[in-house]
Amino acid sequence: MTADVYPQPARPPGPARPPLSRPGRAPLSGRVLAGVAGPLLLGLSGALVAGERAYRFEELAGARWVVSHGLGLRTLLLAAPDAPVLYAGDASGFGRGIALTTGCSSALLIAPLALLAGVLLLFGTRRPARVLLGFALAAALVLAANLGRLTLIVAMQYRYGDEGFGWTHVLFGSVLMMAAGLIALLLFLLLITRTSTRDAEAGAP
């Protein structure tokens, strides 16, 4: 009897292991955009805090335009020492004015958004265009909500006097701005954390 030696059968090849994916660097255009927009947003955040009085005057000027063209009322905007004051009335004269104080301005809601967006652009890994879009939409939402709130306060005060002012300023206006601030923050976070197909393909090996 003879014994033959047979080689061990080869193991069937299994599925190839995918190489470990390493996050690639952002495109040059994205890095340049982040390097330029990041410091600008940080500067905007500081400017909104330091120059909030000037911002309040411009914000109330925007509300004056809406009241004049949307409600058809006569308006007068004065720069008082502590806060700008907007008066509204008809041909018979002006009623009681409303003052836009620091706590009623959108400056202190937009400033943190600008600070967060600037930090993400300089030190984060999200696409700069997505961060800028999120900040722009969130800031626009907060500003539009506050302009609507100011317009409503003027309209209700003109129609119902001090009682209308109290309801819209203390109750409805506060709820509106809290809701607008929360929605703006959620919108910003949704946009910067959402992963698109293009992002997935960019991170693929």
PDB file of C-alpha atoms in Angstrom:
ATOM      1  CA  MET A   1       0.000   0.000   0.000  1.00  0.00           C
ATOM      2  CA  THR A   2       1.341   3.386  -0.881  1.00  0.00           C
ATOM      3  CA  ALA A   3       0.433   6.594   0.801  1.00  0.00           C
ATOM      4  CA  ASP A   4       0.087   9.750  -1.201  1.00  0.00           C
ATOM      5  CA  VAL A   5       0.325  13.176   0.375  1.00  0.00           C
ATOM      6  CA  TYR A   6      -2.431  15.550  -0.595  1.00  0.00           C
ATOM      7  CA  PRO A   7      -2.208  19.277   0.102  1.00  0.00           C
ATOM      8  CA  GLN A   8      -4.687  20.769   2.534  1.00  0.00           C
ATOM      9  CA  PRO A   9      -7.598  22.285   0.644  1.00  0.00           C
ATOM     10  CA  ALA A  10      -7.520  26.040   0.524  1.00  0.00           C
ATOM     11  CA  ARG A  11     -10.072  27.863   2.671  1.00  0.00           C
ATOM     12  CA  PRO A  12     -12.664  29.587   0.499  1.00  0.00           C
ATOM     13  CA  PRO A  13     -12.044  33.284   0.432  1.00  0.00           C
ATOM     14  CA  GLY A  14     -14.363  35.259   2.701  1.00  0.00           C
ATOM     15  CA  PRO A  15     -15.627  38.761   2.162  1.00  0.00           C
ATOM     16  CA  ALA A  16     -12.862  41.290   2.121  1.00  0.00           C
ATOM     17  CA  ARG A  17     -12.649  43.489   5.183  1.00  0.00           C
ATOM     18  CA  PRO A  18     -13.320  47.091   4.379  1.00  0.00           C
ATOM     19  CA  PRO A  19     -10.431  49.311   5.280  1.00  0.00           C
ATOM     20  CA  LEU A  20     -10.902  51.533   8.258  1.00  0.00           C
ATOM     21  CA  SER A  21     -12.297  54.805   7.032  1.00  0.00           C
ATOM     22  CA  ARG A  22     -10.398  57.852   8.079  1.00  0.00           C
ATOM     23  CA  PRO A  23     -12.078  61.218   8.045  1.00  0.00           C
ATOM     24  CA  GLY A  24     -10.690  63.229   5.201  1.00  0.00           C
ATOM     25  CA  ARG A  25      -9.862  66.880   5.373  1.00  0.00           C
ATOM     26  CA  ALA A  26     -12.466  69.372   4.326  1.00  0.00           C
ATOM     27  CA  PRO A  27     -12.088  70.873   0.853  1.00  0.00           C
ATOM     28  CA  LEU A  28      -9.901  73.945   0.621  1.00  0.00           C
ATOM     29  CA  SER A  29     -12.863  76.178  -0.185  1.00  0.00           C
ATOM     30  CA  GLY A  30     -14.641  74.976   2.969  1.00  0.00           C
ATOM     31  CA  ARG A  31     -11.584  75.625   5.140  1.00  0.00           C
ATOM     32  CA  VAL A  32     -11.209  79.105   3.704  1.00  0.00           C
ATOM     33  CA  LEU A  33     -14.905  79.832   4.252  1.00  0.00           C
ATOM     34  CA  ALA A  34     -14.699  78.614   7.843  1.00  0.00           C
ATOM     35  CA  GLY A  35     -11.532  80.602   8.474  1.00  0.00           C
ATOM     36  CA  VAL A  36     -13.164  83.807   7.255  1.00  0.00           C
ATOM     37  CA  ALA A  37     -16.728  83.391   8.533  1.00  0.00           C
ATOM     38  CA  GLY A  38     -15.769  82.006  11.949  1.00  0.00           C
ATOM     39  CA  PRO A  39     -14.023  85.155  13.246  1.00  0.00           C
ATOM     40  CA  LEU A  40     -16.701  87.337  11.661  1.00  0.00           C
ATOM     41  CA  LEU A  41     -19.436  85.520  13.573  1.00  0.00           C
ATOM     42  CA  LEU A  42     -17.466  85.747  16.807  1.00  0.00           C
ATOM     43  CA  GLY A  43     -17.069  89.471  16.173  1.00  0.00           C
ATOM     44  CA  LEU A  44     -20.784  89.755  15.423  1.00  0.00           C
ATOM     45  CA  SER A  45     -21.593  88.084  18.738  1.00  0.00           C
ATOM     46  CA  GLY A  46     -19.452  90.584  20.620  1.00  0.00           C
ATOM     47  CA  ALA A  47     -20.828  93.522  18.638  1.00  0.00           C
ATOM     48  CA  LEU A  48     -24.418  92.528  19.408  1.00  0.00           C
ATOM     49  CA  VAL A  49     -23.649  92.524  23.123  1.00  0.00           C
ATOM     50  CA  ALA A  50     -21.528  95.679  23.164  1.00  0.00           C
ATOM     51  CA  GLY A  51     -23.689  97.636  20.737  1.00  0.00           C
ATOM     52  CA  GLU A  52     -27.078  96.312  21.766  1.00  0.00           C
ATOM     53  CA  ARG A  53     -28.496  99.821  22.271  1.00  0.00           C
ATOM     54  CA  ALA A  54     -27.780 100.786  18.666  1.00  0.00           C
ATOM     55  CA  TYR A  55     -29.203  97.425  17.580  1.00  0.00           C
ATOM     56  CA  ARG A  56     -32.388  98.069  19.580  1.00  0.00           C
ATOM     57  CA  PHE A  57     -32.885 101.382  17.810  1.00  0.00           C
ATOM     58  CA  GLU A  58     -32.572  99.734  14.394  1.00  0.00           C
ATOM     59  CA  GLU A  59     -34.844  96.880  15.470  1.00  0.00           C
ATOM     60  CA  LEU A  60     -37.513  99.306  16.642  1.00  0.00           C
ATOM     61  CA  ALA A  61     -37.087 101.235  13.379  1.00  0.00           C
ATOM     62  CA  GLY A  62     -37.954  97.998  11.579  1.00  0.00           C
ATOM     63  CA  ALA A  63     -41.036  97.609  13.755  1.00  0.00           C
ATOM     64  CA  ARG A  64     -41.968 101.219  12.975  1.00  0.00           C
ATOM     65  CA  TRP A  65     -41.870 100.436   9.243  1.00  0.00           C
ATOM     66  CA  VAL A  66     -44.129  97.404   9.729  1.00  0.00           C
ATOM     67  CA  VAL A  67     -46.588  99.391  11.870  1.00  0.00           C
ATOM     68  CA  SER A  68     -46.707 102.272   9.384  1.00  0.00           C
ATOM     69  CA  HIS A  69     -47.137 100.138   6.259  1.00  0.00           C
ATOM     70  CA  GLY A  70     -48.967  97.164   7.748  1.00  0.00           C
ATOM     71  CA  LEU A  71     -51.336  98.903  10.160  1.00  0.00           C
ATOM     72  CA  GLY A  72     -51.510 102.317   8.522  1.00  0.00           C
ATOM     73  CA  LEU A  73     -50.772 104.187  11.774  1.00  0.00           C
ATOM     74  CA  ARG A  74     -48.772 107.346  12.200  1.00  0.00           C
ATOM     75  CA  THR A  75     -45.523 106.662  14.022  1.00  0.00           C
ATOM     76  CA  LEU A  76     -42.785 108.552  15.825  1.00  0.00           C
ATOM     77  CA  LEU A  77     -39.485 107.023  16.928  1.00  0.00           C
ATOM     78  CA  LEU A  78     -37.427 108.791  19.590  1.00  0.00           C
ATOM     79  CA  ALA A  79     -34.018 107.869  20.996  1.00  0.00           C
ATOM     80  CA  ALA A  80     -34.590 108.267  24.735  1.00  0.00           C
ATOM     81  CA  PRO A  81     -31.577 108.051  27.098  1.00  0.00           C
ATOM     82  CA  ASP A  82     -32.375 104.544  28.335  1.00  0.00           C
ATOM     83  CA  ALA A  83     -34.192 102.975  25.378  1.00  0.00           C
ATOM     84  CA  PRO A  84     -35.693 103.918  22.014  1.00  0.00           C
ATOM     85  CA  VAL A  85     -39.414 104.672  22.204  1.00  0.00           C
ATOM     86  CA  LEU A  86     -41.985 104.121  19.452  1.00  0.00           C
ATOM     87  CA  TYR A  87     -45.227 106.113  19.408  1.00  0.00           C
ATOM     88  CA  ALA A  88     -48.172 105.187  17.205  1.00  0.00           C
ATOM     89  CA  GLY A  89     -51.498 106.897  16.631  1.00  0.00           C
ATOM     90  CA  ASP A  90     -53.848 108.415  14.105  1.00  0.00           C
ATOM     91  CA  ALA A  91     -54.680 111.906  12.905  1.00  0.00           C
ATOM     92  CA  SER A  92     -55.856 112.903  16.382  1.00  0.00           C
ATOM     93  CA  GLY A  93     -52.434 112.332  17.926  1.00  0.00           C
ATOM     94  CA  PHE A  94     -50.133 109.735  19.425  1.00  0.00           C
ATOM     95  CA  GLY A  95     -50.902 107.431  22.280  1.00  0.00           C
ATOM     96  CA  ARG A  96     -48.565 106.010  24.874  1.00  0.00           C
ATOM     97  CA  GLY A  97     -45.208 104.908  23.462  1.00  0.00           C
ATOM     98  CA  ILE A  98     -43.478 101.567  23.931  1.00  0.00           C
ATOM     99  CA  ALA A  99     -39.801 101.396  24.909  1.00  0.00           C
ATOM    100  CA  LEU A 100     -37.584  98.594  23.605  1.00  0.00           C
ATOM    101  CA  THR A 101     -35.374  97.636  26.545  1.00  0.00           C
ATOM    102  CA  THR A 102     -32.492  95.170  26.514  1.00  0.00           C
ATOM    103  CA  GLY A 103     -34.626  92.281  27.760  1.00  0.00           C
ATOM    104  CA  CYS A 104     -37.135  92.778  24.937  1.00  0.00           C
ATOM    105  CA  SER A 105     -34.607  92.848  22.097  1.00  0.00           C
ATOM    106  CA  SER A 106     -33.588  89.940  19.897  1.00  0.00           C
ATOM    107  CA  ALA A 107     -29.913  90.908  20.219  1.00  0.00           C
ATOM    108  CA  LEU A 108     -29.290  88.702  23.243  1.00  0.00           C
ATOM    109  CA  LEU A 109     -30.896  85.723  21.495  1.00  0.00           C
ATOM    110  CA  ILE A 110     -28.973  86.097  18.244  1.00  0.00           C
ATOM    111  CA  ALA A 111     -25.611  86.726  19.958  1.00  0.00           C
ATOM    112  CA  PRO A 112     -25.320  83.192  21.443  1.00  0.00           C
ATOM    113  CA  LEU A 113     -26.246  81.679  18.078  1.00  0.00           C
ATOM    114  CA  ALA A 114     -23.486  83.700  16.401  1.00  0.00           C
ATOM    115  CA  LEU A 115     -21.014  82.628  19.104  1.00  0.00           C
ATOM    116  CA  LEU A 116     -21.920  78.944  18.719  1.00  0.00           C
ATOM    117  CA  ALA A 117     -21.744  79.103  14.921  1.00  0.00           C
ATOM    118  CA  GLY A 118     -18.361  80.861  15.031  1.00  0.00           C
ATOM    119  CA  VAL A 119     -16.890  78.253  17.388  1.00  0.00           C
ATOM    120  CA  LEU A 120     -18.208  75.405  15.229  1.00  0.00           C
ATOM    121  CA  LEU A 121     -16.697  76.957  12.115  1.00  0.00           C
ATOM    122  CA  LEU A 122     -13.278  77.373  13.697  1.00  0.00           C
ATOM    123  CA  PHE A 123     -13.029  74.189  15.749  1.00  0.00           C
ATOM    124  CA  GLY A 124     -15.778  71.857  14.495  1.00  0.00           C
ATOM    125  CA  THR A 125     -15.924  69.356  11.655  1.00  0.00           C
ATOM    126  CA  ARG A 126     -19.299  70.265  10.165  1.00  0.00           C
ATOM    127  CA  ARG A 127     -19.618  71.656   6.672  1.00  0.00           C
ATOM    128  CA  PRO A 128     -19.258  75.470   6.866  1.00  0.00           C
ATOM    129  CA  ALA A 129     -22.102  76.081   4.426  1.00  0.00           C
ATOM    130  CA  ARG A 130     -24.460  74.051   6.623  1.00  0.00           C
ATOM    131  CA  VAL A 131     -23.418  75.934   9.774  1.00  0.00           C
ATOM    132  CA  LEU A 132     -23.872  79.311   8.075  1.00  0.00           C
ATOM    133  CA  LEU A 133     -27.265  78.307   6.694  1.00  0.00           C
ATOM    134  CA  GLY A 134     -28.392  77.138  10.116  1.00  0.00           C
ATOM    135  CA  PHE A 135     -27.301  80.384  11.742  1.00  0.00           C
ATOM    136  CA  ALA A 136     -28.912  82.552   9.065  1.00  0.00           C
ATOM    137  CA  LEU A 137     -32.265  80.771   9.308  1.00  0.00           C
ATOM    138  CA  ALA A 138     -32.262  80.721  13.116  1.00  0.00           C
ATOM    139  CA  ALA A 139     -31.332  84.408  13.395  1.00  0.00           C
ATOM    140  CA  ALA A 140     -33.935  85.394  10.797  1.00  0.00           C
ATOM    141  CA  LEU A 141     -36.603  83.446  12.689  1.00  0.00           C
ATOM    142  CA  VAL A 142     -35.781  85.168  15.995  1.00  0.00           C
ATOM    143  CA  LEU A 143     -35.703  88.625  14.402  1.00  0.00           C
ATOM    144  CA  ALA A 144     -38.969  88.086  12.511  1.00  0.00           C
ATOM    145  CA  ALA A 145     -40.694  86.805  15.646  1.00  0.00           C
ATOM    146  CA  ASN A 146     -39.626  89.852  17.654  1.00  0.00           C
ATOM    147  CA  LEU A 147     -40.707  92.265  14.932  1.00  0.00           C
ATOM    148  CA  GLY A 148     -44.077  90.523  14.875  1.00  0.00           C
ATOM    149  CA  ARG A 149     -44.290  90.734  18.656  1.00  0.00           C
ATOM    150  CA  LEU A 150     -43.509  94.472  18.691  1.00  0.00           C
ATOM    151  CA  THR A 151     -46.043  95.126  15.950  1.00  0.00           C
ATOM    152  CA  LEU A 152     -48.706  93.198  17.837  1.00  0.00           C
ATOM    153  CA  ILE A 153     -47.970  95.099  21.057  1.00  0.00           C
ATOM    154  CA  VAL A 154     -48.374  98.430  19.265  1.00  0.00           C
ATOM    155  CA  ALA A 155     -51.610  97.297  17.608  1.00  0.00           C
ATOM    156  CA  MET A 156     -53.149  95.969  20.825  1.00  0.00           C
ATOM    157  CA  GLN A 157     -52.112  99.019  22.808  1.00  0.00           C
ATOM    158  CA  TYR A 158     -53.605 101.304  20.183  1.00  0.00           C
ATOM    159  CA  ARG A 159     -56.847  99.297  20.195  1.00  0.00           C
ATOM    160  CA  TYR A 160     -57.260  98.390  23.879  1.00  0.00           C
ATOM    161  CA  GLY A 161     -54.910 100.698  25.786  1.00  0.00           C
ATOM    162  CA  ASP A 162     -52.940  99.504  28.812  1.00  0.00           C
ATOM    163  CA  GLU A 163     -54.887  96.260  29.061  1.00  0.00           C
ATOM    164  CA  GLY A 164     -53.977  95.295  25.506  1.00  0.00           C
ATOM    165  CA  PHE A 165     -50.352  96.203  26.178  1.00  0.00           C
ATOM    166  CA  GLY A 166     -50.259  94.058  29.294  1.00  0.00           C
ATOM    167  CA  TRP A 167     -51.711  90.960  27.647  1.00  0.00           C
ATOM    168  CA  THR A 168     -49.490  91.064  24.570  1.00  0.00           C
ATOM    169  CA  HIS A 169     -46.271  92.134  26.300  1.00  0.00           C
ATOM    170  CA  VAL A 170     -46.326  90.142  29.519  1.00  0.00           C
ATOM    171  CA  LEU A 171     -48.131  86.988  28.427  1.00  0.00           C
ATOM    172  CA  PHE A 172     -48.410  86.383  24.707  1.00  0.00           C
ATOM    173  CA  GLY A 173     -45.215  88.200  23.699  1.00  0.00           C
ATOM    174  CA  SER A 174     -43.093  86.329  26.250  1.00  0.00           C
ATOM    175  CA  VAL A 175     -44.473  82.955  25.180  1.00  0.00           C
ATOM    176  CA  LEU A 176     -43.930  83.841  21.516  1.00  0.00           C
ATOM    177  CA  MET A 177     -40.273  84.752  22.014  1.00  0.00           C
ATOM    178  CA  MET A 178     -39.527  81.697  24.156  1.00  0.00           C
ATOM    179  CA  ALA A 179     -41.065  79.474  21.496  1.00  0.00           C
ATOM    180  CA  ALA A 180     -39.195  81.290  18.711  1.00  0.00           C
ATOM    181  CA  GLY A 181     -35.878  80.966  20.556  1.00  0.00           C
ATOM    182  CA  LEU A 182     -36.412  77.244  21.163  1.00  0.00           C
ATOM    183  CA  ILE A 183     -37.473  76.555  17.566  1.00  0.00           C
ATOM    184  CA  ALA A 184     -34.528  78.569  16.238  1.00  0.00           C
ATOM    185  CA  LEU A 185     -32.070  76.572  18.351  1.00  0.00           C
ATOM    186  CA  LEU A 186     -33.613  73.246  17.310  1.00  0.00           C
ATOM    187  CA  LEU A 187     -33.558  74.301  13.658  1.00  0.00           C
ATOM    188  CA  PHE A 188     -29.896  75.265  13.930  1.00  0.00           C
ATOM    189  CA  LEU A 189     -28.961  71.971  15.599  1.00  0.00           C
ATOM    190  CA  LEU A 190     -30.989  69.971  13.083  1.00  0.00           C
ATOM    191  CA  LEU A 191     -29.232  71.549  10.133  1.00  0.00           C
ATOM    192  CA  ILE A 192     -25.700  71.139  11.485  1.00  0.00           C
ATOM    193  CA  THR A 193     -26.189  67.541  12.689  1.00  0.00           C
ATOM    194  CA  ARG A 194     -28.137  66.184   9.729  1.00  0.00           C
ATOM    195  CA  THR A 195     -25.989  63.888   7.579  1.00  0.00           C
ATOM    196  CA  SER A 196     -26.690  64.130   3.883  1.00  0.00           C
ATOM    197  CA  THR A 197     -25.853  61.634   1.143  1.00  0.00           C
ATOM    198  CA  ARG A 198     -23.078  63.914  -0.011  1.00  0.00           C
ATOM    199  CA  ASP A 199     -21.550  63.956   3.475  1.00  0.00           C
ATOM    200  CA  ALA A 200     -21.654  60.154   3.658  1.00  0.00           C
ATOM    201  CA  GLU A 201     -19.989  59.808   0.277  1.00  0.00           C
ATOM    202  CA  ALA A 202     -17.313  62.316   1.271  1.00  0.00           C
ATOM    203  CA  GLY A 203     -16.441  60.261   4.353  1.00  0.00           C
ATOM    204  CA  ALA A 204     -16.440  56.930   2.482  1.00  0.00           C
ATOM    205  CA  PRO A 205     -13.028  55.405   1.497  1.00  0.00           C
TER     206      PRO A 205
END
